[in-house]
């Protein structure tokens, strides 16, 4: 065991902790809020921090003067102060790739479930309302033959596109840069955001949350969509103006929404969204399968071990901090 110390938070099973404990002194907190003093003390001595749903502010970094690396068990890192970590030379890693297919499954699940009203209709059967042959009141909408507009064409966007093509859909996308290889291989076409919103029967959001994508979809963008269209959000809640979305769903500006992410999570009890019949609402389970969460934790452990051993981690997010640690620049104190 070397003398470095690691604070581990949530999403780590005993076999992941064993791997860390073979190398480092590990303090594990399933829920840091349950013992904030002990958590703070452990962070004060830590060289590494690993976990899911990490809450790290610049103040947290002040409390962790020895911190060298943070390994988030997620692909998204919008909850972490990357600029501040860069300044201090704290390496950040995430877990892309291993969750791509599962998160794409979640997106397609929401698309199918919303189009065919899965939740509403299973409730209809469960509550004993199926007493005669179904009528148009229970009809849904076709998925095959329709147009899917992907906002974001990264790994997850591409995995959803492949599913959609298998279902006989046309696929359009909007992305900061064109993806010519993907276009020629799969026959998908790039559009500007407004055209994409207007052409699509299903709009699926897969962009990371950044200052550029925050509230990308508001009242004006929802008005560009067809009244028969469905919005799917597996990105981050704050990519959508939720009040504008609720209004659009109530007023028939769009037909429905399949949501995995929300402006506030867990969703506040007074949110109208889960009670709306044209909404399928999941509790942010994009990557939440046994297999994928295990793979994500394994990947984060690998990344943290590499970073603390001074090796360039496989899933390095902030090359700037890595360069500082390699002596190319001076660390903030
Ligand atoms: C991620 O990995 O960012 C997903 O949203 C799951 O937390």
PDB file of C-alpha atoms and ligand atoms in Angstrom, residues 11 53 73-76 95 99 235-236 284 287 293 296, ligand 1:
ATOM      1  CA  UNK A  11     -21.715   3.735  -6.364  1.00  0.00           C
ATOM      2  CA  UNK A  53     -23.090  12.433  -7.808  1.00  0.00           C
ATOM      3  CA  UNK A  73     -18.461   7.747 -11.778  1.00  0.00           C
ATOM      4  CA  UNK A  74     -20.459   9.417 -14.535  1.00  0.00           C
ATOM      5  CA  UNK A  75     -19.911  10.708 -18.014  1.00  0.00           C
ATOM      6  CA  UNK A  76     -21.260  14.166 -17.102  1.00  0.00           C
ATOM      7  CA  UNK A  95     -16.532   7.258 -17.420  1.00  0.00           C
ATOM      8  CA  UNK A  99     -22.328   3.731 -20.500  1.00  0.00           C
ATOM      9  CA  UNK A 235     -29.040  14.982 -21.310  1.00  0.00           C
ATOM     10  CA  UNK A 236     -29.423  17.262 -18.296  1.00  0.00           C
ATOM     11  CA  UNK A 284     -32.486   9.728 -13.906  1.00  0.00           C
ATOM     12  CA  UNK A 287     -26.913   4.434 -17.037  1.00  0.00           C
ATOM     13  CA  UNK A 293     -22.879   0.825 -13.098  1.00  0.00           C
ATOM     14  CA  UNK A 296     -18.488   2.605 -14.642  1.00  0.00           C
TER      15      UNK A 296
HETATM   16  C1  LIG B   1     -23.895  10.379 -16.283  1.00  0.00           C
HETATM   17  O1  LIG B   1     -23.081   9.458 -16.225  1.00  0.00           O
HETATM   18  O2  LIG B   1     -23.573  11.555 -16.411  1.00  0.00           O
HETATM   19  C2  LIG B   1     -25.328   9.984 -16.211  1.00  0.00           C
HETATM   20  O3  LIG B   1     -26.184  11.071 -16.207  1.00  0.00           O
HETATM   21  C3  LIG B   1     -25.568   9.120 -15.008  1.00  0.00           C
HETATM   22  O4  LIG B   1     -25.306   9.794 -13.831  1.00  0.00           O
END
